[in-house]
Short mmCIF file of C-alpha atoms and ligand atoms in Angstrom, two decimals:
data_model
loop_
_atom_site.label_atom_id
_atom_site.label_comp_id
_atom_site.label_asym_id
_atom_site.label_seq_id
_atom_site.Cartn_x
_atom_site.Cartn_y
_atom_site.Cartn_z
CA UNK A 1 22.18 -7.57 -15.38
CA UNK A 2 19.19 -8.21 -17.68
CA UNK A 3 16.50 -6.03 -16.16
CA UNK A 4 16.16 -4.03 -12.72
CA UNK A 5 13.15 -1.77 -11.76
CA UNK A 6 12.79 1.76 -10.47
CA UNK A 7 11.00 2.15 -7.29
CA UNK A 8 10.01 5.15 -4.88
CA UNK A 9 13.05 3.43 -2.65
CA UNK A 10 15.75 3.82 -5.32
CA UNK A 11 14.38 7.38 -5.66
CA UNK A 12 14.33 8.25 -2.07
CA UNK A 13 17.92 6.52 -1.78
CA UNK A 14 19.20 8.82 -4.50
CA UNK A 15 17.37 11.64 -2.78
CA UNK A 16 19.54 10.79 0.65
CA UNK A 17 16.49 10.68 2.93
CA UNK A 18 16.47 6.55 3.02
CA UNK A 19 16.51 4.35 6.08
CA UNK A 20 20.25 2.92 4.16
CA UNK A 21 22.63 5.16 2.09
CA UNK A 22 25.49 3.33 -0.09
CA UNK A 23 28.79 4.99 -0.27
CA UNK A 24 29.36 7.48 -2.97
CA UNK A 25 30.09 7.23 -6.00
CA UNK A 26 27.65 4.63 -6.24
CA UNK A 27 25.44 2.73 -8.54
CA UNK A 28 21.34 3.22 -8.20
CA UNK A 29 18.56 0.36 -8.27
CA UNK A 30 18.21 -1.82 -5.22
CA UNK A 31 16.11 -5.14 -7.21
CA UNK A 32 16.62 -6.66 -10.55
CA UNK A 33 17.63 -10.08 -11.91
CA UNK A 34 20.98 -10.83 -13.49
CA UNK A 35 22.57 -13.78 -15.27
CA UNK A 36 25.67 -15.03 -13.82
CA UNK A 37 28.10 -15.63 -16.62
CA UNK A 38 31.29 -16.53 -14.70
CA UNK A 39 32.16 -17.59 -11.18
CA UNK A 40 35.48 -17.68 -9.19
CA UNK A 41 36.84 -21.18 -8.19
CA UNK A 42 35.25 -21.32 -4.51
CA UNK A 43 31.94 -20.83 -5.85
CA UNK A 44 29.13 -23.59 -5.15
CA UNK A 45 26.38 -21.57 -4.94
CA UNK A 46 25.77 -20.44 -8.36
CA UNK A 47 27.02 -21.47 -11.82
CA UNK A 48 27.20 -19.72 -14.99
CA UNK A 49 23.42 -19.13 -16.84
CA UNK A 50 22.12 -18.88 -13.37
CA UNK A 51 19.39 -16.36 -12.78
CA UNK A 52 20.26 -13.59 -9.80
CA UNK A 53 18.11 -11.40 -7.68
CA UNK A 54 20.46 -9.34 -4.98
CA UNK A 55 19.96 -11.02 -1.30
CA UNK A 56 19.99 -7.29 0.05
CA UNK A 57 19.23 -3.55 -0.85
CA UNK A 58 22.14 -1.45 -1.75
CA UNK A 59 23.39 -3.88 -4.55
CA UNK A 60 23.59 -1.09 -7.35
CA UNK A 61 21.89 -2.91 -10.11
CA UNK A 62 20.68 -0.37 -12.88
CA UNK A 63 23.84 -1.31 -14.84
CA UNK A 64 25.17 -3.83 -17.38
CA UNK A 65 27.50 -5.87 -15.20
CA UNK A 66 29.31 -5.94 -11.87
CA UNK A 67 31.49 -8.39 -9.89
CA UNK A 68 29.51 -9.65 -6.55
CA UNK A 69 30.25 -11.69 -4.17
CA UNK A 70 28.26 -15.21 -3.94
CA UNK A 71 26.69 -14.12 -0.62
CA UNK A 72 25.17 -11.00 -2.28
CA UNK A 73 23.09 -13.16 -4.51
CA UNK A 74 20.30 -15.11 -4.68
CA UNK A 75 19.60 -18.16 -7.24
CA UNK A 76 16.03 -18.03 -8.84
CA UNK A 77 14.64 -20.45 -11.40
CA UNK A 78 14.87 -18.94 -14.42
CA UNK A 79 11.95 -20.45 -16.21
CA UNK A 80 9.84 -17.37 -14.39
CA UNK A 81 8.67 -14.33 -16.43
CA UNK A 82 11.83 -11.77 -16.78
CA UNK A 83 9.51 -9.22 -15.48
CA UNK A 84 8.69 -11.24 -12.41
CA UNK A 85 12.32 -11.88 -11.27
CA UNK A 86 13.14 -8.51 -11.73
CA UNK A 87 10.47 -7.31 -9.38
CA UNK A 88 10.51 -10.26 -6.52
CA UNK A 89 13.41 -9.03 -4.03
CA UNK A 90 11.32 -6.10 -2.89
CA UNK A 91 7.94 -5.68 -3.66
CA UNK A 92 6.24 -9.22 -3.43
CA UNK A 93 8.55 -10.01 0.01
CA UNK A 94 7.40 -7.15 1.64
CA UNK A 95 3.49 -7.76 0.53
CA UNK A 96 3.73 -11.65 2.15
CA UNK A 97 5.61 -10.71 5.51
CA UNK A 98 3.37 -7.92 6.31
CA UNK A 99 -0.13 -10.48 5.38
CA UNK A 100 1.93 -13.11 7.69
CA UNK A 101 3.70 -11.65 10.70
CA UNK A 102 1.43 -9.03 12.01
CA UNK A 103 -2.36 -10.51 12.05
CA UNK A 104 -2.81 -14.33 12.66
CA UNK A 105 -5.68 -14.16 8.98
CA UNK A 106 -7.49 -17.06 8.10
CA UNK A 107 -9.18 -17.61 5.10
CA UNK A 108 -12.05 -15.63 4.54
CA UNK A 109 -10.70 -13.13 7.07
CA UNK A 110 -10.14 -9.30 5.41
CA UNK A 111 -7.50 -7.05 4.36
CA UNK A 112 -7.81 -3.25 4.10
CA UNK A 113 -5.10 -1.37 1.73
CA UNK A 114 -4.33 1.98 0.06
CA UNK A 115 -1.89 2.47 -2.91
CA UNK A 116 -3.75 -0.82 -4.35
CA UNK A 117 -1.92 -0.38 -7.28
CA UNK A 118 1.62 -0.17 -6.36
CA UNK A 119 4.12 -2.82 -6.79
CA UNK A 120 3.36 -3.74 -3.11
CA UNK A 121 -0.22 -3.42 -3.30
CA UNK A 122 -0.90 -5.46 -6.73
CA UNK A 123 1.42 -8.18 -4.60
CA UNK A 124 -0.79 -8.24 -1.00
CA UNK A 125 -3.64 -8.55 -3.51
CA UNK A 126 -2.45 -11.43 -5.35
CA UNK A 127 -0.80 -13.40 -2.34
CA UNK A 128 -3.95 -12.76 -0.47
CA UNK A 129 -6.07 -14.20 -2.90
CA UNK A 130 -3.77 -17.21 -3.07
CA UNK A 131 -4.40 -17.50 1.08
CA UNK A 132 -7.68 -17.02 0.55
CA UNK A 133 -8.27 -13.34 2.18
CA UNK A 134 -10.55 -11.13 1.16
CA UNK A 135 -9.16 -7.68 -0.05
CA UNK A 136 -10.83 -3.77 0.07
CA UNK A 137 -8.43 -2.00 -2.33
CA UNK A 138 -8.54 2.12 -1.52
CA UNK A 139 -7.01 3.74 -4.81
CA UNK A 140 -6.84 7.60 -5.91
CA UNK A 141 -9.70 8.77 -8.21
CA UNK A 142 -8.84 9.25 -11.90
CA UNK A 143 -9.99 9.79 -14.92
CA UNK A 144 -9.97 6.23 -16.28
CA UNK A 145 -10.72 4.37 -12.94
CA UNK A 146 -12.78 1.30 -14.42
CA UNK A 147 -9.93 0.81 -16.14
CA UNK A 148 -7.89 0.46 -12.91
CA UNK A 149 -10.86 -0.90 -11.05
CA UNK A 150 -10.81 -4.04 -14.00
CA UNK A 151 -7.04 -4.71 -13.73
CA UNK A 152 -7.06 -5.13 -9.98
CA UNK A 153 -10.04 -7.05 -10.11
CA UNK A 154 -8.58 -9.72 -12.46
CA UNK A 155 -5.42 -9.92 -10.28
CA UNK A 156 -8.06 -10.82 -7.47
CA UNK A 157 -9.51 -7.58 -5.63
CA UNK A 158 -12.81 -7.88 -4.24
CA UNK A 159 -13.11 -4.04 -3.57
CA UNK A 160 -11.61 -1.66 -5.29
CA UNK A 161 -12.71 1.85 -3.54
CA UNK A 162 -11.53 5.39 -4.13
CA UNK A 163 -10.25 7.87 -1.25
CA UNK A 164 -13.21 9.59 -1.69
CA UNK A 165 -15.89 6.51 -1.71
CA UNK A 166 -13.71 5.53 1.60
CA UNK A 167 -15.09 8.33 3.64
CA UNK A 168 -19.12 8.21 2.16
CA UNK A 169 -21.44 7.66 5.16
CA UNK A 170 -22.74 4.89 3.28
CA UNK A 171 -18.90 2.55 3.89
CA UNK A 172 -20.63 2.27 7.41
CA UNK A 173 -23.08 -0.21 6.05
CA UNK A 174 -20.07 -2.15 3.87
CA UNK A 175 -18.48 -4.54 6.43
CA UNK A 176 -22.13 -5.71 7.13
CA UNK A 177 -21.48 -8.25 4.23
CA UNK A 178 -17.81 -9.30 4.96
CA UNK A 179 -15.53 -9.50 8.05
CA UNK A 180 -14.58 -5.61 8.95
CA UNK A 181 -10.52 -6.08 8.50
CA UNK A 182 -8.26 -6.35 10.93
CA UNK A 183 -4.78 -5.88 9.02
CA UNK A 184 -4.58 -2.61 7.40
CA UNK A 185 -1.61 -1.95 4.75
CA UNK A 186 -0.71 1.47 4.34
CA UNK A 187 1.16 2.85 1.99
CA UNK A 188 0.14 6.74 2.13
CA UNK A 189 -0.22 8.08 5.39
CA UNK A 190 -1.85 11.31 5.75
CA UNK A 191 -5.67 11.30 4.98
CA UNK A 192 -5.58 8.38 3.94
CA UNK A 193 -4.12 6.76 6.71
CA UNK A 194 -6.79 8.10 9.00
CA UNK A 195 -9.79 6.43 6.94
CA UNK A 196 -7.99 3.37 7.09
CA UNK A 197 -8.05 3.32 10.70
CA UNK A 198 -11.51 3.99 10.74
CA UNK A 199 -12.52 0.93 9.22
CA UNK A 200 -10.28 -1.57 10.63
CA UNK A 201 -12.12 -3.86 13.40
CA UNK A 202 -11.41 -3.62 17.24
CA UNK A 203 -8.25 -4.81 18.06
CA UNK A 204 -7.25 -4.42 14.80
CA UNK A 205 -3.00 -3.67 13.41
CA UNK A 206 -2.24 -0.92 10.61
CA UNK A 207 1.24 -1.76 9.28
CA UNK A 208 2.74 1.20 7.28
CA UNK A 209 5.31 0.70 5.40
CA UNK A 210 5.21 3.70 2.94
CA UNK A 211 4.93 7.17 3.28
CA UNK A 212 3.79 8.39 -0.95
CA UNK A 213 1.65 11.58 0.64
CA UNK A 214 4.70 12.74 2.84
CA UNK A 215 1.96 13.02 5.54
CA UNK A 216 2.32 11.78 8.49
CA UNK A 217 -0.40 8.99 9.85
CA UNK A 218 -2.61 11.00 12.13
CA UNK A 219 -5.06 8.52 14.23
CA UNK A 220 -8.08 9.50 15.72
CA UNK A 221 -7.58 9.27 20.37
CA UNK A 222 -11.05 7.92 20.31
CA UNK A 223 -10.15 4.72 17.61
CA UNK A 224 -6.78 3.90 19.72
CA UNK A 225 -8.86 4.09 23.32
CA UNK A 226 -12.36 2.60 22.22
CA UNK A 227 -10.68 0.22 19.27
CA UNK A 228 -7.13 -0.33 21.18
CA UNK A 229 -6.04 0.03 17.44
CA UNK A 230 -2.21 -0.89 16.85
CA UNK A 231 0.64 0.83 14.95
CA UNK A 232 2.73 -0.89 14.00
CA UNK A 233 5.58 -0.57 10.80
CA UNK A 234 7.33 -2.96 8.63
CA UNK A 235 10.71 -2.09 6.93
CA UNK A 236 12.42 -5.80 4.60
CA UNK A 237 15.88 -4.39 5.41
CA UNK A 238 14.88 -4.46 9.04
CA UNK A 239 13.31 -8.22 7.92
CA UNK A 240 16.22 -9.41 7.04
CA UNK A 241 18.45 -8.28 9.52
CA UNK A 242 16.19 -10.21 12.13
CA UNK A 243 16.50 -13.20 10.21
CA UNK A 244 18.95 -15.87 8.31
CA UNK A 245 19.86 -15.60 4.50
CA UNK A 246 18.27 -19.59 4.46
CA UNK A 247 14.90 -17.37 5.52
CA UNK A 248 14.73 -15.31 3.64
CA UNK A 249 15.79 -17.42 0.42
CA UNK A 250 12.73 -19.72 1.29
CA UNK A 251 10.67 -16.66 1.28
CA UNK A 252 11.72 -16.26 -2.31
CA UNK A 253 11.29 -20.05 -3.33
CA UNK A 254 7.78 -19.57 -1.61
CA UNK A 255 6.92 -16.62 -3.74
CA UNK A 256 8.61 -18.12 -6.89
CA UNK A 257 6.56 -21.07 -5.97
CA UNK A 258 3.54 -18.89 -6.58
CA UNK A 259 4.76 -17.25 -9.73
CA UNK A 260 5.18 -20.91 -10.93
CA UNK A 261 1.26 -21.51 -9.87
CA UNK A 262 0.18 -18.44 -12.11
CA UNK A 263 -1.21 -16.84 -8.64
CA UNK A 264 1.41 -13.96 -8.48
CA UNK A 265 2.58 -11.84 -11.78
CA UNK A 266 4.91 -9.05 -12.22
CA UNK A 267 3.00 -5.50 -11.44
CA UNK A 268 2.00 -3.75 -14.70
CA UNK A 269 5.29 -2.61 -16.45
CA UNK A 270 6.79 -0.51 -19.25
CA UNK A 271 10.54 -1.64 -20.18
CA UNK A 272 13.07 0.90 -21.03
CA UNK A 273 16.36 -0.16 -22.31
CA UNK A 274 19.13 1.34 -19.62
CA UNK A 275 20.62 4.08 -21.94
CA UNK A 276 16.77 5.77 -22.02
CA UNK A 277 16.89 5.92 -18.27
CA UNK A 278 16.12 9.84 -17.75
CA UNK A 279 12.54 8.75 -19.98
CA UNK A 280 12.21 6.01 -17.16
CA UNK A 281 13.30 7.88 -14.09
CA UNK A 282 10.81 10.93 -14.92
CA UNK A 283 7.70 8.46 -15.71
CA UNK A 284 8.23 6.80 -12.20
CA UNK A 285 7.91 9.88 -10.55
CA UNK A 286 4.66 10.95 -12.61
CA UNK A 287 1.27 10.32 -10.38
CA UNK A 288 -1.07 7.96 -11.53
CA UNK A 289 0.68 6.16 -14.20
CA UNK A 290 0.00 3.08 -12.84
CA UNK A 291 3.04 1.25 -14.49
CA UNK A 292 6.61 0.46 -13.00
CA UNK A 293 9.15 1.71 -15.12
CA UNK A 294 11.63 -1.26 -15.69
CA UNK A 295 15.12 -0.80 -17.28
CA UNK A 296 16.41 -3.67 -19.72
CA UNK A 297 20.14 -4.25 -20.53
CA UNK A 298 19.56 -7.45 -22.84
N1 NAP B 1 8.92 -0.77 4.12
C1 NAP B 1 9.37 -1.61 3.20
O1 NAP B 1 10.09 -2.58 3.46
C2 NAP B 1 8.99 -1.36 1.79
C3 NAP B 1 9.19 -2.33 0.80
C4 NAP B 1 8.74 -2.07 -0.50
C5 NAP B 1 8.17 -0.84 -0.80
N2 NAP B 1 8.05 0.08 0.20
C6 NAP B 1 7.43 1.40 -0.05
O2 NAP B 1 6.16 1.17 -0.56
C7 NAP B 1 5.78 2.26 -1.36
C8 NAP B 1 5.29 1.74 -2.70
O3 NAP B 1 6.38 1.14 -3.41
P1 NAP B 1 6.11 0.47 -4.83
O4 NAP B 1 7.38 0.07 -5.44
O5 NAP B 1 5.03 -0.53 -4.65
O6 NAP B 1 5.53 1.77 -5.58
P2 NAP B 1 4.98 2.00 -7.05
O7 NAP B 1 4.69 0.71 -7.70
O8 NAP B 1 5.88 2.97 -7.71
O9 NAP B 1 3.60 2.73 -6.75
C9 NAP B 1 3.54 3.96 -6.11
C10 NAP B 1 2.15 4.10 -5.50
O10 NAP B 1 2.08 5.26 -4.71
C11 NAP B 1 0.90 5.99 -5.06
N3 NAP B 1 1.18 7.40 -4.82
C12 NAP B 1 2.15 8.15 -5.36
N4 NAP B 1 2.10 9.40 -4.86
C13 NAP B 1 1.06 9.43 -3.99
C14 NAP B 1 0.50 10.43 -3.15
N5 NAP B 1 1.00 11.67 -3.11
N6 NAP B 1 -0.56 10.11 -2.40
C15 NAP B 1 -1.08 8.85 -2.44
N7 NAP B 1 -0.58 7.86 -3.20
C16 NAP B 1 0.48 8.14 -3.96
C17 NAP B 1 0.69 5.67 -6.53
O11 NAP B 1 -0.65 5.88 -6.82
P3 NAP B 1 -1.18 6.65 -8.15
O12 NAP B 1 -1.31 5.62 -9.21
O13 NAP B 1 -2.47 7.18 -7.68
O14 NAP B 1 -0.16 7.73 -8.49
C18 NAP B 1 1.04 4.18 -6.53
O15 NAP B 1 -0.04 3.42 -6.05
C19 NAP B 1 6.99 3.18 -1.44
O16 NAP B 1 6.87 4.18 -0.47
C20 NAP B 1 8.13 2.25 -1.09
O17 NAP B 1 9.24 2.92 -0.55
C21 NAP B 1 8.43 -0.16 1.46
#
């Protein structure tokens, strides 16, 4: 392995209340990159200086090495930022599917999200720009929020709105000047869930696909009967289950694709070589630090 992430997933995994459990003992980390540096004699996939990204969740990659099978891996050009290849199993598939398969968007068209700066969120704002959607990015209020406000921007935000600015009176004048959304991403639930809703046009889908406030989504009766509102949820594992490996490997090419166009980066990182991992595992679970904890083996 030469770098693998830790994400609320792994956490939740090693916490036992995950949608998939691996058997115990077992290793942590479901997305990383790897080098391949031998492979048995049946192998055509894959040769040796290869870059790897697991094909599914459960993989066990916060460690040095492992023998996999061919069909557990994925090939990814390894002229993309280590970072980015580290981060692209997860995060950046789940951002594209849930912009593609939910709402048919056309450029210009808008996208409503909280958690704006999570792995998934800095992806849906980066892939969005590349499709030409327009993007309202809800974030939690903190101290140095320009700061925050600056970063998304460059990545491609149009808005970038805290909780509290979502639920002003004056948000009823905002969609005067763009398209009120009709694709909601939601990360949070709770709250923050319930002013999404609020803004999303007639008709419109919510997709959640995270649950950081442990809340559950609460929508208004009178948005679901006067807005026939949808809810709907997206889960990859589910993704990929519905679909062929060849799919989902030309969902990676697409997104590598856009790593190679400089229109999707890795989401703001700190790397921690593997033996520090008790530093790394407690800064992913601090609030508003606004940076994915990535372990490093090489
Ligand atoms: N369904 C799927 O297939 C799928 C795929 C990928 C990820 N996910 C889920 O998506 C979520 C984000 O994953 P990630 O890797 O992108 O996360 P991440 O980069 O670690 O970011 C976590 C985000 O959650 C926010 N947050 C943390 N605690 C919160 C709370 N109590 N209330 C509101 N916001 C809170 C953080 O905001 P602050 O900066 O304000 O702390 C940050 O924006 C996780 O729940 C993960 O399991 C689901």
């Amino acid at each position: 392995m030469l770098a693998a992430p830790i994400n609320p997933s792994d956490i939740n995994m090693i916490q036992g209340n995950y949608g998939l459990l691996p058997k115990l003992p077992a290793v942590g980390g479901n997305e990383g990159v790897g080098q391949v540096v031998a492979v048995g004699s049946s192998v055509t996939g894959v040769k040796p200086g290869d870059w790897v990204i697991p094909a599914n969740a459960g993989l066990g990659t916060w460690r040095t090495e492992a023998v996999f099978s061919e069909e557990a891996l994925i090939g990814v050009p390894s002229d993309i930022p280590l970072q980015s290849a580290a981060t692209l199993s997860v995060n950046p598939c789940t951002a594209y599917r849930m912009l593609m398969d939910f709402e048919q968007l056309q450029p210009g068209d808008s996208v409503i999200q909280n958690a704006s700066n999570s792995g998934v969120g800095q992806a849906v704002i980066q892939i969005a720009a590349a499709l030409g959607l327009r993007t309202v990015n809800v974030v939690r209020d903190r101290p140095d929020i320009q700061k925050l406000t600056d970063r998304l921007k460059s990545l491609g935000a149009e808005h970038v709105l805290t909780e509290e600015e979502l639920r002003k009176h004056e948000m009823k004048n905002f969609f005067k000047d763009m398209p009120q959304p009709r694709l909601a991403l939601n990360c949070v639930g709770g709250k923050s869930s319930t002013e999404l809703l609020r803004h999303l046009a007639p008709g419109g889908t919510m997709v959640t696909y995270g649950g950081m406030a442990k809340q559950p989504v609460i929508a208004s009766v009178s948005q679901l009967i006067f807005k026939d509102l949808k809810l709907r949820g997206f889960w990859l594992s589910q993704w990929k289950k519905d679909h062929s490996p060849a799919q989902f490997k030309e969902l990676i090419l697409t997104l590598c694709s856009l790593i190679g166009r400089g229109q999707l980066t890795a989401p703001a990182c700190s790397e921690v070589p593997l033996q520090d991992y008790q530093r790394a595992l407690e800064a992913s679970m601090q609030p508003f630090v606004s940076s994915k904890q990535i372990l490093t083996m090489c």
